[in-house]
């Protein structure tokens, strides 16, 4: 059984080119196979971060959630081309992940979180709804790296962009954001000062 695992892993790696990370490679391959099984076009131009300051599991959480959401959106489509496009690139001290996918219908955003509202229903009215936490997880992971999640809609295309910043001092562990001191001057509210 010990020799079977490397053979299976090598087979998985052969399906996704240009991906160096083991965790990311497995996630992308899994989502690519799911897409192919549903007739969804899947394009990937993903390069793992070249910095040791990014945790592979954090990157895995981000791409897993973004790709799962994209698959679910395409599954619901009744007409039109179904596609998912993933890219990941290092740009200086930043790492940018970009996912585009087709969708059908209307997306409503939660006014408090700025994230799309879930369209999934809880299987039981007595059970708490655990749906819709994927993009919250992506946002949380981005914030660990002093980054952000940007979501845009362009016609019937959903576009999610995650920007991560290298952690200071080359640390692999998330840094807590330092609170900036707030300066509040009540007089500025009435004087028109800004």
mmCIF file of C-alpha atoms in Angstrom:
data_model
loop_
_atom_site.group_PDB
_atom_site.id
_atom_site.type_symbol
_atom_site.label_atom_id
_atom_site.label_comp_id
_atom_site.label_asym_id
_atom_site.label_seq_id
_atom_site.Cartn_x
_atom_site.Cartn_y
_atom_site.Cartn_z
ATOM 1 C CA UNK A 1 0.000 0.000 0.000
ATOM 2 C CA UNK A 2 2.947 2.338 0.618
ATOM 3 C CA UNK A 3 3.863 2.418 -3.081
ATOM 4 C CA UNK A 4 0.302 3.140 -4.192
ATOM 5 C CA UNK A 5 0.149 6.628 -2.637
ATOM 6 C CA UNK A 6 3.022 8.132 -4.701
ATOM 7 C CA UNK A 7 1.529 6.649 -7.876
ATOM 8 C CA UNK A 8 -1.890 8.180 -7.134
ATOM 9 C CA UNK A 9 -0.309 11.489 -6.191
ATOM 10 C CA UNK A 10 1.803 11.547 -9.384
ATOM 11 C CA UNK A 11 -1.354 10.862 -11.402
ATOM 12 C CA UNK A 12 -3.165 13.763 -9.705
ATOM 13 C CA UNK A 13 -0.221 16.102 -10.323
ATOM 14 C CA UNK A 14 -0.197 15.204 -14.006
ATOM 15 C CA UNK A 15 -3.674 16.717 -14.428
ATOM 16 C CA UNK A 16 -2.765 20.213 -13.275
ATOM 17 C CA UNK A 17 0.224 21.924 -14.830
ATOM 18 C CA UNK A 18 2.024 24.884 -13.370
ATOM 19 C CA UNK A 19 0.971 24.196 -9.769
ATOM 20 C CA UNK A 20 3.821 23.554 -7.354
ATOM 21 C CA UNK A 21 2.014 23.264 -4.015
ATOM 22 C CA UNK A 22 0.716 19.876 -2.936
ATOM 23 C CA UNK A 23 -2.341 21.194 -1.093
ATOM 24 C CA UNK A 24 -3.320 23.631 -3.820
ATOM 25 C CA UNK A 25 -2.629 21.026 -6.498
ATOM 26 C CA UNK A 26 -5.013 18.503 -4.962
ATOM 27 C CA UNK A 27 -7.776 21.087 -4.455
ATOM 28 C CA UNK A 28 -7.516 22.455 -7.987
ATOM 29 C CA UNK A 29 -7.448 18.969 -9.499
ATOM 30 C CA UNK A 30 -10.509 17.923 -7.506
ATOM 31 C CA UNK A 31 -12.508 20.984 -8.569
ATOM 32 C CA UNK A 32 -11.318 20.626 -12.171
ATOM 33 C CA UNK A 33 -12.545 17.022 -12.266
ATOM 34 C CA UNK A 34 -15.897 18.052 -10.746
ATOM 35 C CA UNK A 35 -16.256 20.780 -13.368
ATOM 36 C CA UNK A 36 -15.418 18.406 -16.218
ATOM 37 C CA UNK A 37 -18.016 15.936 -14.960
ATOM 38 C CA UNK A 38 -20.681 18.646 -15.174
ATOM 39 C CA UNK A 39 -19.683 20.079 -18.538
ATOM 40 C CA UNK A 40 -18.163 23.228 -17.013
ATOM 41 C CA UNK A 41 -15.149 24.723 -18.769
ATOM 42 C CA UNK A 42 -12.299 25.084 -16.243
ATOM 43 C CA UNK A 43 -9.166 27.112 -16.912
ATOM 44 C CA UNK A 44 -6.333 27.457 -14.419
ATOM 45 C CA UNK A 45 -3.247 29.639 -14.559
ATOM 46 C CA UNK A 46 -2.254 29.217 -10.944
ATOM 47 C CA UNK A 47 1.255 29.615 -9.587
ATOM 48 C CA UNK A 48 1.876 29.022 -5.898
ATOM 49 C CA UNK A 49 3.295 31.911 -3.888
ATOM 50 C CA UNK A 50 7.080 32.051 -4.028
ATOM 51 C CA UNK A 51 7.338 33.287 -0.475
ATOM 52 C CA UNK A 52 7.599 31.207 2.667
ATOM 53 C CA UNK A 53 5.423 33.751 4.460
ATOM 54 C CA UNK A 54 2.191 32.310 3.042
ATOM 55 C CA UNK A 55 0.737 29.267 4.776
ATOM 56 C CA UNK A 56 -0.283 26.639 2.193
ATOM 57 C CA UNK A 57 -3.347 25.713 4.216
ATOM 58 C CA UNK A 58 -4.538 29.329 4.231
ATOM 59 C CA UNK A 59 -4.134 29.452 0.442
ATOM 60 C CA UNK A 60 -5.950 26.112 0.275
ATOM 61 C CA UNK A 61 -8.913 27.441 2.265
ATOM 62 C CA UNK A 62 -9.173 30.426 -0.061
ATOM 63 C CA UNK A 63 -9.051 28.542 -3.358
ATOM 64 C CA UNK A 64 -11.208 25.692 -2.080
ATOM 65 C CA UNK A 65 -14.023 28.020 -1.029
ATOM 66 C CA UNK A 66 -13.820 30.220 -4.122
ATOM 67 C CA UNK A 67 -13.833 27.250 -6.489
ATOM 68 C CA UNK A 68 -16.626 25.470 -4.612
ATOM 69 C CA UNK A 69 -18.804 28.592 -4.846
ATOM 70 C CA UNK A 70 -18.009 28.871 -8.563
ATOM 71 C CA UNK A 71 -18.945 25.219 -9.156
ATOM 72 C CA UNK A 72 -22.238 25.624 -7.307
ATOM 73 C CA UNK A 73 -23.100 28.765 -9.284
ATOM 74 C CA UNK A 74 -22.423 26.994 -12.589
ATOM 75 C CA UNK A 75 -24.405 23.908 -11.500
ATOM 76 C CA UNK A 76 -27.512 26.069 -11.078
ATOM 77 C CA UNK A 77 -27.323 27.479 -14.610
ATOM 78 C CA UNK A 78 -30.016 26.327 -17.016
ATOM 79 C CA UNK A 79 -28.592 27.985 -20.142
ATOM 80 C CA UNK A 80 -25.519 29.769 -21.400
ATOM 81 C CA UNK A 81 -21.839 28.862 -21.233
ATOM 82 C CA UNK A 82 -20.648 27.485 -17.908
ATOM 83 C CA UNK A 83 -17.064 28.358 -17.040
ATOM 84 C CA UNK A 84 -14.610 28.870 -14.198
ATOM 85 C CA UNK A 85 -11.273 30.637 -14.485
ATOM 86 C CA UNK A 86 -8.656 30.593 -11.709
ATOM 87 C CA UNK A 87 -5.393 32.504 -11.568
ATOM 88 C CA UNK A 88 -2.855 33.055 -8.828
ATOM 89 C CA UNK A 89 0.225 35.244 -9.143
ATOM 90 C CA UNK A 90 2.902 36.791 -6.974
ATOM 91 C CA UNK A 91 3.178 40.537 -7.607
ATOM 92 C CA UNK A 92 5.963 42.023 -5.532
ATOM 93 C CA UNK A 93 5.042 41.674 -1.862
ATOM 94 C CA UNK A 94 1.493 40.702 -2.760
ATOM 95 C CA UNK A 95 -0.140 37.484 -3.859
ATOM 96 C CA UNK A 96 -3.297 37.829 -5.959
ATOM 97 C CA UNK A 97 -5.903 35.106 -6.455
ATOM 98 C CA UNK A 98 -8.555 35.730 -9.076
ATOM 99 C CA UNK A 99 -11.635 33.558 -9.789
ATOM 100 C CA UNK A 100 -14.201 34.309 -12.496
ATOM 101 C CA UNK A 101 -17.271 32.215 -13.145
ATOM 102 C CA UNK A 102 -20.529 32.385 -14.993
ATOM 103 C CA UNK A 103 -23.786 32.419 -13.071
ATOM 104 C CA UNK A 104 -27.463 32.889 -13.682
ATOM 105 C CA UNK A 105 -29.893 35.049 -11.756
ATOM 106 C CA UNK A 106 -29.420 37.835 -9.274
ATOM 107 C CA UNK A 107 -26.939 38.140 -6.433
ATOM 108 C CA UNK A 108 -27.938 40.053 -3.346
ATOM 109 C CA UNK A 109 -25.355 41.350 -0.925
ATOM 110 C CA UNK A 110 -25.572 41.439 2.853
ATOM 111 C CA UNK A 111 -25.410 45.095 3.830
ATOM 112 C CA UNK A 112 -23.427 44.317 7.004
ATOM 113 C CA UNK A 113 -20.758 41.988 5.618
ATOM 114 C CA UNK A 114 -20.626 43.180 2.021
ATOM 115 C CA UNK A 115 -20.700 39.525 0.978
ATOM 116 C CA UNK A 116 -23.325 37.813 -1.165
ATOM 117 C CA UNK A 117 -26.245 36.326 0.716
ATOM 118 C CA UNK A 118 -26.502 32.570 0.607
ATOM 119 C CA UNK A 119 -29.148 31.048 -1.633
ATOM 120 C CA UNK A 120 -28.955 27.684 0.137
ATOM 121 C CA UNK A 121 -31.660 26.584 2.498
ATOM 122 C CA UNK A 122 -30.988 24.859 5.771
ATOM 123 C CA UNK A 123 -32.064 21.193 5.606
ATOM 124 C CA UNK A 124 -34.062 21.647 8.794
ATOM 125 C CA UNK A 125 -35.678 24.727 10.240
ATOM 126 C CA UNK A 126 -34.467 23.574 13.673
ATOM 127 C CA UNK A 127 -30.829 23.271 12.586
ATOM 128 C CA UNK A 128 -28.735 26.433 12.399
ATOM 129 C CA UNK A 129 -27.905 27.436 8.844
ATOM 130 C CA UNK A 130 -24.230 26.762 8.190
ATOM 131 C CA UNK A 131 -24.428 27.739 4.542
ATOM 132 C CA UNK A 132 -22.846 30.893 3.207
ATOM 133 C CA UNK A 133 -19.734 30.742 5.373
ATOM 134 C CA UNK A 134 -17.339 30.024 2.482
ATOM 135 C CA UNK A 135 -16.759 33.636 1.472
ATOM 136 C CA UNK A 136 -16.580 34.637 5.138
ATOM 137 C CA UNK A 137 -13.731 32.133 5.481
ATOM 138 C CA UNK A 138 -12.017 33.620 2.428
ATOM 139 C CA UNK A 139 -12.368 37.119 3.858
ATOM 140 C CA UNK A 140 -11.015 35.972 7.247
ATOM 141 C CA UNK A 141 -7.977 34.325 5.621
ATOM 142 C CA UNK A 142 -7.269 37.443 3.538
ATOM 143 C CA UNK A 143 -7.415 39.630 6.639
ATOM 144 C CA UNK A 144 -4.730 37.457 8.289
ATOM 145 C CA UNK A 145 -2.398 38.762 5.593
ATOM 146 C CA UNK A 146 -3.599 42.358 5.821
ATOM 147 C CA UNK A 147 -5.361 41.745 2.548
ATOM 148 C CA UNK A 148 -8.914 41.791 1.310
ATOM 149 C CA UNK A 149 -11.589 40.070 -0.740
ATOM 150 C CA UNK A 150 -13.132 42.095 -3.547
ATOM 151 C CA UNK A 151 -16.306 40.856 -5.238
ATOM 152 C CA UNK A 152 -17.686 42.297 -8.446
ATOM 153 C CA UNK A 153 -20.499 41.356 -10.782
ATOM 154 C CA UNK A 154 -20.103 42.032 -14.506
ATOM 155 C CA UNK A 155 -23.298 41.005 -16.295
ATOM 156 C CA UNK A 156 -23.616 37.289 -15.580
ATOM 157 C CA UNK A 157 -20.015 36.913 -14.432
ATOM 158 C CA UNK A 158 -19.015 36.692 -10.771
ATOM 159 C CA UNK A 159 -15.491 37.969 -10.107
ATOM 160 C CA UNK A 160 -13.690 37.365 -6.799
ATOM 161 C CA UNK A 161 -10.229 38.815 -6.221
ATOM 162 C CA UNK A 162 -8.213 38.099 -3.087
ATOM 163 C CA UNK A 163 -5.117 40.151 -2.336
ATOM 164 C CA UNK A 164 -2.697 38.908 0.312
ATOM 165 C CA UNK A 165 0.272 40.834 1.620
ATOM 166 C CA UNK A 166 3.462 39.121 2.747
ATOM 167 C CA UNK A 167 3.704 38.988 6.489
ATOM 168 C CA UNK A 168 6.273 41.230 8.129
ATOM 169 C CA UNK A 169 9.659 39.756 9.043
ATOM 170 C CA UNK A 170 9.034 36.652 6.940
ATOM 171 C CA UNK A 171 6.913 35.013 9.643
ATOM 172 C CA UNK A 172 4.694 32.086 8.736
ATOM 173 C CA UNK A 173 2.231 32.712 11.552
ATOM 174 C CA UNK A 174 -0.589 35.253 11.127
ATOM 175 C CA UNK A 175 0.081 38.663 12.551
ATOM 176 C CA UNK A 176 -2.550 40.432 14.581
ATOM 177 C CA UNK A 177 -3.354 43.754 13.027
ATOM 178 C CA UNK A 178 -2.324 46.565 15.307
ATOM 179 C CA UNK A 179 -5.159 48.860 16.261
ATOM 180 C CA UNK A 180 -4.598 52.374 15.080
ATOM 181 C CA UNK A 181 -5.280 55.059 17.659
ATOM 182 C CA UNK A 182 -8.529 56.855 16.929
ATOM 183 C CA UNK A 183 -8.579 60.623 17.149
ATOM 184 C CA UNK A 184 -12.076 61.922 17.596
ATOM 185 C CA UNK A 185 -12.867 65.595 17.625
ATOM 186 C CA UNK A 186 -16.615 66.250 18.077
ATOM 187 C CA UNK A 187 -16.167 69.809 16.830
ATOM 188 C CA UNK A 188 -15.072 68.514 13.418
ATOM 189 C CA UNK A 189 -18.553 67.078 12.880
ATOM 190 C CA UNK A 190 -20.092 70.561 12.924
ATOM 191 C CA UNK A 191 -17.333 72.649 11.405
ATOM 192 C CA UNK A 192 -17.286 70.791 8.078
ATOM 193 C CA UNK A 193 -13.663 69.716 8.687
ATOM 194 C CA UNK A 194 -12.816 66.379 7.433
#
